Short mmCIF file of C-alpha atoms and ligand atoms in Angstrom, two decimals:
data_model
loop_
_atom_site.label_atom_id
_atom_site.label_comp_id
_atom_site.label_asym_id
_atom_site.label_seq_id
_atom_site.Cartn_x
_atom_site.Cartn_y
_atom_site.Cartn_z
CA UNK L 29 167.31 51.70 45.41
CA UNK L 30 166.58 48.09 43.94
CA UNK L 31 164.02 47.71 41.43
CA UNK L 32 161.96 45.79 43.57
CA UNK L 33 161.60 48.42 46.30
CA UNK L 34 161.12 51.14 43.37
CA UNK L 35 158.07 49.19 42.44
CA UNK L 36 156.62 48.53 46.05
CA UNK L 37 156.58 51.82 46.24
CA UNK L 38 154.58 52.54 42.98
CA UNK L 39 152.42 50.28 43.31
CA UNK L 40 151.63 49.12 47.01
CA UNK L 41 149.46 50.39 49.56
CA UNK L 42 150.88 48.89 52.48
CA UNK L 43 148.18 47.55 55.62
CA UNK L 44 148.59 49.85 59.08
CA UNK L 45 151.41 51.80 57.34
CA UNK L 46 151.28 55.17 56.82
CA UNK L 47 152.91 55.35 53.09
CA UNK L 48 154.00 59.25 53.25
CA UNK L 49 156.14 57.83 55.63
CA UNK L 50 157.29 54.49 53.50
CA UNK L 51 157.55 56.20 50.80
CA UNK L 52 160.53 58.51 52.08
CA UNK L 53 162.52 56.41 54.06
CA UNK L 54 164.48 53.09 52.87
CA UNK L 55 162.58 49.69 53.01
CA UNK L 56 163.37 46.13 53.71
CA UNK L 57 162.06 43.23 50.59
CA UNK L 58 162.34 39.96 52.05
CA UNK L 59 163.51 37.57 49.45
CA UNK L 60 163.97 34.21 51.01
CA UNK L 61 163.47 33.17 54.42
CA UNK L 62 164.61 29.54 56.68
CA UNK L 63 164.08 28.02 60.03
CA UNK L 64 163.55 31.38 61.86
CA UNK L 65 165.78 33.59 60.16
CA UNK L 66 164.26 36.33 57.08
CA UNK L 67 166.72 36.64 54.27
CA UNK L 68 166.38 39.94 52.75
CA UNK L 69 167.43 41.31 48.61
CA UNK L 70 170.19 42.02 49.86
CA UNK L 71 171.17 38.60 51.09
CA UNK L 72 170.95 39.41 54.85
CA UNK L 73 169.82 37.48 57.39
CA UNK L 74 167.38 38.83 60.28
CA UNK L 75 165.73 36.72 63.15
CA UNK L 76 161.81 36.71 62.76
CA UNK L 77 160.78 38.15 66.06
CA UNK L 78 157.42 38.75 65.44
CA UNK L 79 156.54 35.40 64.09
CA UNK L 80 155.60 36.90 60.40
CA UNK L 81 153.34 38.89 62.65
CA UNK L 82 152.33 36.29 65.09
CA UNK L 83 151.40 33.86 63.02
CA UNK L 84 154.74 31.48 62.06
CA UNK L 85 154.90 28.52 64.58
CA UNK L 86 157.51 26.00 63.78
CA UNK L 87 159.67 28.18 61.28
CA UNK L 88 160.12 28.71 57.44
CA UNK L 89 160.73 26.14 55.03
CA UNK L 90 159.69 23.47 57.28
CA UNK L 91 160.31 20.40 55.20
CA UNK L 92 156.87 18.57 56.56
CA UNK L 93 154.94 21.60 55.49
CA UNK L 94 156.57 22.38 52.18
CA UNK L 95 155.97 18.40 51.13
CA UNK L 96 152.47 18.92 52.41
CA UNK L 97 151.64 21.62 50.20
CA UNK L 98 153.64 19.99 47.25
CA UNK L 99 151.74 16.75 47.58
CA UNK L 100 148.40 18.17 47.86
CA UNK L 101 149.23 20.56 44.40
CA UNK L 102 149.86 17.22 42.98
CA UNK L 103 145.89 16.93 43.53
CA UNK L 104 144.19 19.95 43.69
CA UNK L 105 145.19 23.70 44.69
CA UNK L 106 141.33 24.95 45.08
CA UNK L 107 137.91 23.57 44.61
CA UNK L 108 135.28 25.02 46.53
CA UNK L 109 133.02 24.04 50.26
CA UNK L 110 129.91 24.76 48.18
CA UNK L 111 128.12 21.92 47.44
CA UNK L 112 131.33 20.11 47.62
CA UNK L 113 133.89 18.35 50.04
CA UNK L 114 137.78 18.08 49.84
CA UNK L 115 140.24 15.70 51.63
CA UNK L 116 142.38 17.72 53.70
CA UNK L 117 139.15 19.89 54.30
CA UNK L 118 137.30 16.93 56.26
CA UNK L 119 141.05 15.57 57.68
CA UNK L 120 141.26 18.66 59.12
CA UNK L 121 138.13 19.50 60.37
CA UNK L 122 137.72 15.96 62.21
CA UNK L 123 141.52 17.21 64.01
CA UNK L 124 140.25 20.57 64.98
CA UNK L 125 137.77 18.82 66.62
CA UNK L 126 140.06 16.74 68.74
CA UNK L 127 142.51 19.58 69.44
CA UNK L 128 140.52 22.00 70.70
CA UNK L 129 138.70 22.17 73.79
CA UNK L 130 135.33 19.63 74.74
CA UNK L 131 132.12 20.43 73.02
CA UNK L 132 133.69 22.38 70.04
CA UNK L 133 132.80 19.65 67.43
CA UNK L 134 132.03 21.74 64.42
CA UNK L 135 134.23 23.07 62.08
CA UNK L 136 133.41 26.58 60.21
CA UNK L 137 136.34 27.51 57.53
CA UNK L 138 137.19 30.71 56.23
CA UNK L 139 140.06 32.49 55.36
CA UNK L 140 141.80 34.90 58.06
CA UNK L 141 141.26 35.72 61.65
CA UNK L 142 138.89 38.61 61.13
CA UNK L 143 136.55 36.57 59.07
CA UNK L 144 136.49 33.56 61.83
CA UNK L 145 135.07 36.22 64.05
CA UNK L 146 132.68 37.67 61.27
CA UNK L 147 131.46 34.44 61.24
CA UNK L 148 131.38 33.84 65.05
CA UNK L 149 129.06 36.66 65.75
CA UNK L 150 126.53 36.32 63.00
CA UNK L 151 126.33 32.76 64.14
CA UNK L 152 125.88 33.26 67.74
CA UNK L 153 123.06 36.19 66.48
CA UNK L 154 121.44 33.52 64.18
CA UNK L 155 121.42 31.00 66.57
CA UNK L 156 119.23 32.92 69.05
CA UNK L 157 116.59 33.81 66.26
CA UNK L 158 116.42 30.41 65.27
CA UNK L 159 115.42 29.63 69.44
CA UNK L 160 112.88 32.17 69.42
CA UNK L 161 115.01 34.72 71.72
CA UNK L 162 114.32 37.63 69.25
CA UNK L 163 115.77 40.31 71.47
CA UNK L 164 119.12 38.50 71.77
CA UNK L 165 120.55 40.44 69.64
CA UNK L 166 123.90 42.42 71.46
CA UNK L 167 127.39 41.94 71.73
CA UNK L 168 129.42 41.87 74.97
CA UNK L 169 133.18 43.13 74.29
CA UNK L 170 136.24 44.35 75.97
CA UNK L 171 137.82 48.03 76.10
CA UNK L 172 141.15 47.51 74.39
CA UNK L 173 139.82 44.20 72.68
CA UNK L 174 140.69 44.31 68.96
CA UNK L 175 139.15 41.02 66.91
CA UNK L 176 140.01 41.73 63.23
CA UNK L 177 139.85 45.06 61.10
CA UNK L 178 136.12 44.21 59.09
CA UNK L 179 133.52 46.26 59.65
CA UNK L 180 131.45 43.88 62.48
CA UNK L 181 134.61 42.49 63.96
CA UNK L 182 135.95 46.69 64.26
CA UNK L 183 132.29 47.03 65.73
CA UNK L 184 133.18 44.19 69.04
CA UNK L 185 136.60 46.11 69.03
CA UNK L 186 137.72 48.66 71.37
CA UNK L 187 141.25 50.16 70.23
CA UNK L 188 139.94 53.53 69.67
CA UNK L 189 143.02 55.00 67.65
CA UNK L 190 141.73 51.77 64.87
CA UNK L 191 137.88 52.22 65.56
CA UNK L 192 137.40 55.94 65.56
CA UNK L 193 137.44 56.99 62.21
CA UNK L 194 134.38 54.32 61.46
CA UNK L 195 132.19 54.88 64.45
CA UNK L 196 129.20 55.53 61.87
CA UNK L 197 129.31 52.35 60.46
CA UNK L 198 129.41 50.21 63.55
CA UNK L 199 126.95 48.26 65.68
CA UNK L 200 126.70 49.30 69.13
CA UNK L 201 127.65 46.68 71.90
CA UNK L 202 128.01 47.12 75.51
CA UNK L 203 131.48 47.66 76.84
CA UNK L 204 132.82 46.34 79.70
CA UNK L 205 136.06 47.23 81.35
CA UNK L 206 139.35 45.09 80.44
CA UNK L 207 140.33 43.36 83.07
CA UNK L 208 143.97 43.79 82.20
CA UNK L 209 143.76 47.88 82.33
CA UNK L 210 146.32 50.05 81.88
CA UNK L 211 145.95 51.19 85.55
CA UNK L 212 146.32 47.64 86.72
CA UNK L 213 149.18 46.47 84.88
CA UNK L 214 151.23 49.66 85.68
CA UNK L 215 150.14 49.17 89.61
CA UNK L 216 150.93 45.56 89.54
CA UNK L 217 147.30 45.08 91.07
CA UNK L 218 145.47 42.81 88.52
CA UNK L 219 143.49 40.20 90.82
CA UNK L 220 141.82 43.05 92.20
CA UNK L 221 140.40 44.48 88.98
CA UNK L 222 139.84 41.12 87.60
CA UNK L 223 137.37 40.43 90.11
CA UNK L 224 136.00 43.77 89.70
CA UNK L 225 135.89 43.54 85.60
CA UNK L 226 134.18 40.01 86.35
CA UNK L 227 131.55 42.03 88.72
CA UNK L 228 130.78 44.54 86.22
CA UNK L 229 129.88 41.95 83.46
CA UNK L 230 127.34 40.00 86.31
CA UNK L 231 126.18 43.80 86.55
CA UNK L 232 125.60 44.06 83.01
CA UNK L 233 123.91 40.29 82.49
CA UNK L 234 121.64 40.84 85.69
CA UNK L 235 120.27 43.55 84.18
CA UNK L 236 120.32 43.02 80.08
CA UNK L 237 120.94 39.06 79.75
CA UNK L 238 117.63 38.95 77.67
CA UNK L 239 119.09 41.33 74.86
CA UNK L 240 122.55 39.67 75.20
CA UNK L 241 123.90 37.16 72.49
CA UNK L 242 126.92 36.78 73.31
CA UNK L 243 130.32 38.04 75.21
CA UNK L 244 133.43 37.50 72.69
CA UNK L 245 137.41 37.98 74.34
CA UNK L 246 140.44 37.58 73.52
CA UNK L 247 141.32 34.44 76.27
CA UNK L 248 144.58 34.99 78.51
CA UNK L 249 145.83 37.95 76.66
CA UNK L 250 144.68 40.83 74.82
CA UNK L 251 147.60 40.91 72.22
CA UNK L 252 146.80 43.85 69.47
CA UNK L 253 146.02 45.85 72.84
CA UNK L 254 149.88 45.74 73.61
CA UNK L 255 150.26 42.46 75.39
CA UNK L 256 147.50 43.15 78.06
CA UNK L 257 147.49 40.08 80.29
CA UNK L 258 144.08 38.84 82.20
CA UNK L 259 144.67 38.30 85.77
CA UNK L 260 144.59 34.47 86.86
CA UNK L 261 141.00 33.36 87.20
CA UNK L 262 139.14 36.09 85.07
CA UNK L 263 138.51 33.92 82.15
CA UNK L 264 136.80 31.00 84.39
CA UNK L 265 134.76 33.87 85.95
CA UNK L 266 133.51 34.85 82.69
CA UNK L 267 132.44 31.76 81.09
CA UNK L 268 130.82 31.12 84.71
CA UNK L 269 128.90 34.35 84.41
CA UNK L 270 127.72 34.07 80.78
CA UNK L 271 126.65 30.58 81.33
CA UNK L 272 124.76 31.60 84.12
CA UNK L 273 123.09 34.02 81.85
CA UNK L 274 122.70 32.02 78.96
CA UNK L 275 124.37 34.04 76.83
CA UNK L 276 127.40 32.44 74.65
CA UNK L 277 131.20 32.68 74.77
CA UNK L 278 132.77 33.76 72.01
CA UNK L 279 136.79 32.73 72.54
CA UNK L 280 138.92 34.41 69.78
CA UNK L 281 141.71 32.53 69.72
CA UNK L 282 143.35 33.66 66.55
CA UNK L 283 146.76 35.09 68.34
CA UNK L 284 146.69 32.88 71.21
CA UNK L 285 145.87 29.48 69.34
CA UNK L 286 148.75 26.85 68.37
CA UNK L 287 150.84 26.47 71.22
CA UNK L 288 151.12 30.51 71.56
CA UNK L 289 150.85 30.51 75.44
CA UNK L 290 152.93 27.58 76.35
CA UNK L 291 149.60 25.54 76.07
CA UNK L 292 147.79 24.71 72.71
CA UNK L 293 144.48 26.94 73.51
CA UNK L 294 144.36 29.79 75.73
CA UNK L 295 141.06 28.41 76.94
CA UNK L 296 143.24 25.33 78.30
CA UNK L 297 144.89 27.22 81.14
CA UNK L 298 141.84 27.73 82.93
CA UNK L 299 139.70 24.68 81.75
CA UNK L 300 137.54 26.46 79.76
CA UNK L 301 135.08 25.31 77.34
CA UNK L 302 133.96 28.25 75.02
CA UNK L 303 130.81 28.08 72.51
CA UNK L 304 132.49 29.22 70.14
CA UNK L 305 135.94 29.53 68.88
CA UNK L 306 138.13 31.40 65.99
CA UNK L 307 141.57 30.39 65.17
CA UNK L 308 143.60 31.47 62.65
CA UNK L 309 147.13 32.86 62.26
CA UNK L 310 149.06 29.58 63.68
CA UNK L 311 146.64 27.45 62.46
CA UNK L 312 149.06 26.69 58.84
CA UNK L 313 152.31 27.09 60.88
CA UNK L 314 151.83 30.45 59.19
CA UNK L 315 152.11 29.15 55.83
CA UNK L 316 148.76 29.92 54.11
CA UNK L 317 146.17 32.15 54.68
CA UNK L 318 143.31 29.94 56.62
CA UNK L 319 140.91 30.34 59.40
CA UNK L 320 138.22 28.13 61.38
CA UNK L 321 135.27 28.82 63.40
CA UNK L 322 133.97 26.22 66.01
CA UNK L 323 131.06 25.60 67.65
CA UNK L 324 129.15 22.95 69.75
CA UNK L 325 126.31 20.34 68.89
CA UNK L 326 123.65 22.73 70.08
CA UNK L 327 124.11 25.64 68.11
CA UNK L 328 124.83 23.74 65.11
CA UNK L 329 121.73 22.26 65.60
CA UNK L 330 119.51 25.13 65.93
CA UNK L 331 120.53 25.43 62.29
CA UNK L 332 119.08 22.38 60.90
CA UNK L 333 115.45 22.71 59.27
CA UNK L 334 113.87 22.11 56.05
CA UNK L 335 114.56 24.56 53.43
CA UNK L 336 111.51 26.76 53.81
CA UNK L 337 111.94 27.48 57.33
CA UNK L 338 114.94 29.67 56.28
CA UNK L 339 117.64 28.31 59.18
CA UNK L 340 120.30 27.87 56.59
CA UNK L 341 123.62 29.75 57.61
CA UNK L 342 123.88 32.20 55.01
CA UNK L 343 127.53 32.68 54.69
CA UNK L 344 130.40 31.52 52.91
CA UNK L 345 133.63 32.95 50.74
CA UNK L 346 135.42 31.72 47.42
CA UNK L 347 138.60 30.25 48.98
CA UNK L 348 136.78 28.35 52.21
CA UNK L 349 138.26 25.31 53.41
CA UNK L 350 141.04 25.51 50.77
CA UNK L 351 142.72 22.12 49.94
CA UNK L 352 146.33 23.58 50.12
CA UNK L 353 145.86 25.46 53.04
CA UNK L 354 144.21 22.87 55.09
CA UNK L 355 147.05 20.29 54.02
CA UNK L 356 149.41 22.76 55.53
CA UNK L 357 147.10 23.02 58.89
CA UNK L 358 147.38 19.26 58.41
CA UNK L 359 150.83 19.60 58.62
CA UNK L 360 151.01 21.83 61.06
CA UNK L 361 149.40 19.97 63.59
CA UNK L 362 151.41 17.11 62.47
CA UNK L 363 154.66 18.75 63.67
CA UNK L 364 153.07 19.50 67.48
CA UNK L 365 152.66 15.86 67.80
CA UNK L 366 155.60 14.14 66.55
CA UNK L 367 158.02 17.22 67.82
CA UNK L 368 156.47 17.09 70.91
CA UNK L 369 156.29 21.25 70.47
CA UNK L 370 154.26 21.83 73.33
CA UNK L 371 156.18 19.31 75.64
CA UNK L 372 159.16 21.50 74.83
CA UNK L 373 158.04 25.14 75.55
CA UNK L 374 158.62 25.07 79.17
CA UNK L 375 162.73 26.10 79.33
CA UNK L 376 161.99 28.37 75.98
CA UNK L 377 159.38 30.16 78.28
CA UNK L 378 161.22 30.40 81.61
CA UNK L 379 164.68 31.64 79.49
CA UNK L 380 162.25 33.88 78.19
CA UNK L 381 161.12 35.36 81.90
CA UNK L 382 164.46 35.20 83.40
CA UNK L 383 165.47 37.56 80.37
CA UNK L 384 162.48 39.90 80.74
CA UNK L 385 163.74 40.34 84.41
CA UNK L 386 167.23 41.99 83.53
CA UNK L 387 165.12 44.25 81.08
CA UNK L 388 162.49 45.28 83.45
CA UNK L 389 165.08 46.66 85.85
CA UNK L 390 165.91 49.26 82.56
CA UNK L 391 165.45 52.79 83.39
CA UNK L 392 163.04 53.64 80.64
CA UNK L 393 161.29 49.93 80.91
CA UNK L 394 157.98 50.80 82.58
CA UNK L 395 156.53 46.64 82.49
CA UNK L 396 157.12 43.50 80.96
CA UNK L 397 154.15 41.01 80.59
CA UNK L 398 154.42 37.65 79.47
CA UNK L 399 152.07 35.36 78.45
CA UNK L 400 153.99 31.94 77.01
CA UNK L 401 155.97 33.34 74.09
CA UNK L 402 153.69 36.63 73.75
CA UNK L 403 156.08 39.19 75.07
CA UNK L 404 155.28 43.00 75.47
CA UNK L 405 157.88 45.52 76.63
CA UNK L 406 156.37 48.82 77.14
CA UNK L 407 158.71 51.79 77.09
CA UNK L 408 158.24 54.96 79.59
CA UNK L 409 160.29 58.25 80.02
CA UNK L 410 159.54 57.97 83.72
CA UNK L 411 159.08 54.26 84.92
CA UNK L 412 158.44 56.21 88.49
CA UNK L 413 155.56 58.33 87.63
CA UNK L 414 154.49 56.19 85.00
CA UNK L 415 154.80 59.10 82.21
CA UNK L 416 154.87 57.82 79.03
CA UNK L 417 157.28 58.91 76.12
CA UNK L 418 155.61 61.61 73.94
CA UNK L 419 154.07 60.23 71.09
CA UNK L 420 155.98 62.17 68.67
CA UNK L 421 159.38 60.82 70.12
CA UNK L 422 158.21 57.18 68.38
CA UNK L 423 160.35 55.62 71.24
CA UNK L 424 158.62 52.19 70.46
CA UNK L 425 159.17 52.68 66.27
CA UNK L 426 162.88 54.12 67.31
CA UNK L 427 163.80 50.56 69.28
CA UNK L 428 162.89 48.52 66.51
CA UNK L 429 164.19 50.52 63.93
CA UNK L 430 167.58 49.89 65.94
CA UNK L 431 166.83 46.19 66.07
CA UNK L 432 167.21 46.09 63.07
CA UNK L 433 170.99 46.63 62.71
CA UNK L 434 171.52 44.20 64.84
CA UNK L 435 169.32 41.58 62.75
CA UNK L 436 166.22 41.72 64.14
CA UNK L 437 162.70 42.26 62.65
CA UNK L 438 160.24 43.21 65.44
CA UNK L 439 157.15 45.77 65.46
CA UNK L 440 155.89 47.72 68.36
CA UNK L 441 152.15 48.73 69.44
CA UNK L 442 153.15 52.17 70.07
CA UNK L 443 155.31 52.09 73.01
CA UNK L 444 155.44 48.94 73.71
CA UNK L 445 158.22 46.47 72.28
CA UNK L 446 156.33 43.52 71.02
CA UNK L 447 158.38 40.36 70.85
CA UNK L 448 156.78 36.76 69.38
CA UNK L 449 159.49 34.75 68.05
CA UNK L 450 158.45 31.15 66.42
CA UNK L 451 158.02 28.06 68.90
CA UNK L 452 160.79 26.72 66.99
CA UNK L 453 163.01 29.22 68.16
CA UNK L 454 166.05 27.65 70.54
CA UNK L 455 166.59 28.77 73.81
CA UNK L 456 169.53 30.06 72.55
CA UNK L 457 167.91 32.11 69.92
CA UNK L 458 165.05 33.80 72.28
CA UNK L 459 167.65 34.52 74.72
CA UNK L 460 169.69 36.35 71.82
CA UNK L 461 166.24 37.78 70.16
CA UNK L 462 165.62 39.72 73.55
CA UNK L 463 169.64 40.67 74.20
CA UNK L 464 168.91 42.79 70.87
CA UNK L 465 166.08 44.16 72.10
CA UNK L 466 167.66 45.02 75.17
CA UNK L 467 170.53 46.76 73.56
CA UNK L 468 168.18 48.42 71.76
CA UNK L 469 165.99 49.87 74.41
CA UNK L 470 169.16 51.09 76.10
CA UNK L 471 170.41 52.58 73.15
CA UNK L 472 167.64 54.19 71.89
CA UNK L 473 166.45 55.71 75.04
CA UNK L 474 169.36 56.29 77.65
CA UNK L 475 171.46 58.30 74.44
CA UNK L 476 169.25 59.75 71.38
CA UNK L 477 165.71 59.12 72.55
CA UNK L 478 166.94 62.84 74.81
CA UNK L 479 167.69 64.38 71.64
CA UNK L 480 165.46 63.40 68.68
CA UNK L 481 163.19 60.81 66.89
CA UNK L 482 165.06 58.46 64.78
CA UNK L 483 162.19 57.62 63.09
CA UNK L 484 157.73 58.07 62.85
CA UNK L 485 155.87 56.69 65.12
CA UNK L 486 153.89 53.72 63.76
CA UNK L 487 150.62 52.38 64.66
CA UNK L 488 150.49 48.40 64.72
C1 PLP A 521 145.03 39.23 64.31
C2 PLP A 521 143.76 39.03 65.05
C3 PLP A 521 142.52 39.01 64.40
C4 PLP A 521 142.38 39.32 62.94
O1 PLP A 521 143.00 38.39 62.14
P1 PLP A 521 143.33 38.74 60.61
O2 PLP A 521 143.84 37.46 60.07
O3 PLP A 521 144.37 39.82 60.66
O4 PLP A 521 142.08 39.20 59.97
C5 PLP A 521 141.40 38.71 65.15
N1 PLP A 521 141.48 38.47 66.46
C6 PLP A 521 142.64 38.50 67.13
C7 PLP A 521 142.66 38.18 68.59
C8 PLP A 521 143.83 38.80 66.46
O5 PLP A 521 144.98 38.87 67.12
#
C-alpha cells in the first residue's frame, strides 16, 4: 500500500462512504489529472465519467482557467463580501445576470450547492415577512428531490435512505408527488403523471397558498434521485401554478446549470423564468468551490429599509464571493462563449442516445433516461417484471467497480449506473465512456452478478 493511501486511511473520513468498507478494500489517490482523463499514484490514466461528481465542464487543466486563477493570485486569493467588494466578484455577478434566465438580476454568493439553497429558502421566507404575509411560512418540495446535505436543505429533501436518520431536526414541508416516479419511468407513461403531479400541487395551493412560501425543484431532472427525468411540460405547469398562487419558484439548478442539459439552464428548455435560482457545481468549470443564489428586483427589494426596521438579510460565510473562485467562474463562462460549448453539444448528445439504445436492449438494463449529458442506467434482475437486484448483490457498486479496469471512474445511485462525462468530452470519448459501461453491465450481471457480490453496495 502507498504511503499516501496508508494515511487517507488514518486520517480521513470520507463524505457518503461507509469507511468499514474503505478501510478494507484497496483505494484509488488521484495524483494528477488533464483534459478529461484522472491520472492516478500509480501513473494511470482513467476517463472522468462522472464529471468530478458532476461538476467538471470543459476538462482539467484548462489553460484559460489555470491562467485565470494564476492572474488573479497575482492580486488577491481572499478578501471578504463584508463591507467590501472584489473585481471578479462584481465581473461575475453582472455575467450571471446576463446568463441566466429574465428577471434574475441579483447575485447572492456562497460557497457550494447546498448553501445556495440554504440561502434560497431563508430568502424566499424573509421576503414574505418583510410583505406582511406572516403565515407564508412553508416549503413546497418533491418526493425523491434531494437539494444539498445541510440541515434546511435535508429538510426540502425527499431521499429517505439520506433524510431518515435526521427526521427530528427537520422542518416540515408539504410533499408532493415527483412527477418523474418510479412507477412512471418503469411504465414509460410520464405525460400522464406529469399532469397528474401538476394537479396535485393546484390541489395543494387551492387549499394552503396563504401558508405557502415557496415550491423549490430540481428543473428537468431530478439527478441525486437516480436520473429521474420530468415529463415535457411539467416544469411550465409548475411555475404557472405557483404564480397563480403567488407563491415563489425556487429553481435549483446546481446539477443541471452550465450547459448540463444540452442548454445552459434547465429552466431554458421550457422558457421558464424562476424567482429564484442556485447554481453551483459547473459554475468554476469545476475548479473551485463556489456557489450563487439569484433573485429578481422584487424580492431584493422587499429587503431594502433603514436599519431599524430590521429587513437586512442576515446571512453570509467567510469565503463568499471569493476572488479566485469567481475568476475561475469568469473563466468558465469565458470558454462557453468563445468555444461555442453549447453550439457543440448537439452530436455529443445524440451519440450519446444512439449508445443508450444498444444498452437498453441489455437483459439486466431495466431504463435508460437521458437528459443532455445526465445519463442514468438503472440495473434490474428482471427488466420484465421490473424486479430489482437485491440490495445486497451491489449490482450498481459491482458495474463500476468493473469500470474501473477498463479505465473508467463512474459512481452509481444504487442501482442505477450514473454516467456525466465533461462537455469537453469528444464524441469519440462518450461513445467509448458508455462501451465500458456496457461491457461492464454485461459482465457484471450476465456472469458473476448469479454468483456473488464483487463488492458493498454504496450509497451516492
Ligand atoms: C449536488 C446538489 C446540491 C448540493 O450541492 P453541494 O455542493 O454538494 O452542497 C444541491 N442541489 C442539487 C440539485 C444538487 O445536485
Amino acid at each position: 500500500m502507498i504511503d499516501t493511501e496508508r494515511k487517507d486511511k488514518t486520517f480521513v473520513w470520507h463524505p457518503f462512504t461507509q469507511m468499514q468498507d474503505w478501510a478494507a478494500r484497496p483505494q484509488k489517490v488521484i495524483a494528477a489529472a488533464k483534459g478529461i482523463k484522472l491520472i492516478d499514484t500509480e501513473g494511470k490514466e482513467f476517463y472522468d465519467g462522472v464529471s468530478s461528481l458532476w461538476v467538471n465542464i470543459h476538462g482539467h487543466q484548462h489553460s484559460k482557467i489555470d491562467q485565470a486563477i494564476i492572474e488573479q493570485l497575482g492580486k488577491v486569493a481572499h478578501t471578504t463580501m463584508l463591507g467590501l467588494s472584489n473585481i471578479p466578484a462584481v465581473e461575475l455577478a453582472e455575467q450571471l445576470v446576463a446568463v441566466t434566465p429574465c428577471g434574475l438580476n441579483k447575485v447572492f454568493y456562497s460557497d457550494d450547492g447546498s448553501t445556495a439553497v440554504e440561502v434560497a429558502l431563508k430568502m424566499a421566507f424573509q421576503y414574505w415577512q418583510h410583505k406582511g404575509k406572516m403565515k407564508k411560512q412553508k416549503f413546497i418540495s418533491l418526493q425523491q428531490a434531494y437539494h444539498g446535505d445541510t440541515v434546511g436543505t435535508v429538510s426540502v429533501g425527499g431521499i429517505d435512505l439520506f433524510h431518515r436518520v435526521f427526521k427530528p431536526l427537520l422542518f416540515s414541508t408539504v410533499q408532493i408527488p415527483s412527477p418523474s416516479c418510479y412507477h412512471c419511468q418503469i411504465h414509460s407513461e410520464p405525460a400522464i403523471c406529469g399532469l397528474q403531479c401538476a394537479a396535485a400541487l393546484e390541489a395543494v395551493l387551492a387549499e394552503h397558498h396563504e401558508e405557502i412560501a415557496a415550491m423549490v425543484i430540481e428543473p428537468m431532472v431530478q439527478a441525486a434521485a437516480g436520473m429521474l427525468m420530468s415529463p415535457s411540460g411539467y416544469l411550465a405547469k409548475i411555475r404557472e401554478i405557483t404564480r397563480k398562487y403567488d407563491v415563489l419558484l425556487i429553481a435549483d439548478e446546481v446539477a443541471t446549470g452550465f450547459g448540463r442539459t444540452g442548454k445552459m439552464f434547465a429552466c431554458e428548455h421550457e422558457g421558464v423564468e424562476p424567482d429564484i435560482m442556485t447554481l453551483s457545481k459547473g459554475i468554476t468549470g469545476g475548479y473551485m468551490p463556489l456557489a450563487a443564489t439569484l433573485t429578481t428586483d422584487e424580492i431584493y427589494q422587499a429587503f431594502l429599509g433603514g436599519y431599524s426596521e430590521k429587513k437586512t438579510f442576515y446571512h453570509g460565510h467567510s469565503y463568499t464571493g471569493n476572488p479566485l473562485a469567481c475568476a475561475a467562474a469568469l473563466a468558465n463562462l469565458a470558454i462557453f462563449k468563445e468555444e461555442r460549448v453549447i453550439e457543440g453539444l448537439a452530436p455529443k448528445i445524440e451519440a450519446a442516445a444512439a449508445k443508450l439504445k444498444e444498452m437498453e436492449a441489455l437483459t439486466h438494463v431495466g431504463s435508460v433516461r437521458q437528459c443532455g449529458l445526465i445519463i442514468g442506467i438503472e440495473l434490474m434482475q428482471d427488466k420484465y417484471c421490473k424486479i430489482p437486484y437485491p440490495w445486497e448483490a451491489a449490482s450498481g457498486a459491482s458495474v463500476c467497480c468493473k469500470a474501473r479496469e477498463y479505465g473508467l471512474i463512474i459512481r452509481p445511485i444504487g442501482d442505477v449506473i450514473i454516467c456525466m462525462p465533461p462537455l469537453a468530452s469528444t464524441v469519440e470519448e462518450i461513445e467509448t465512456m458508455l462501451e465500458i459501461i456496457k461491457r461492464s453491465i454485461r459482465e457484471i450481471t450476465e456472469t458473476s452478478m448469479a454468483t456473488t457480490a464483487l463488492v458493498q453496495p454504496t450509497d451516492l
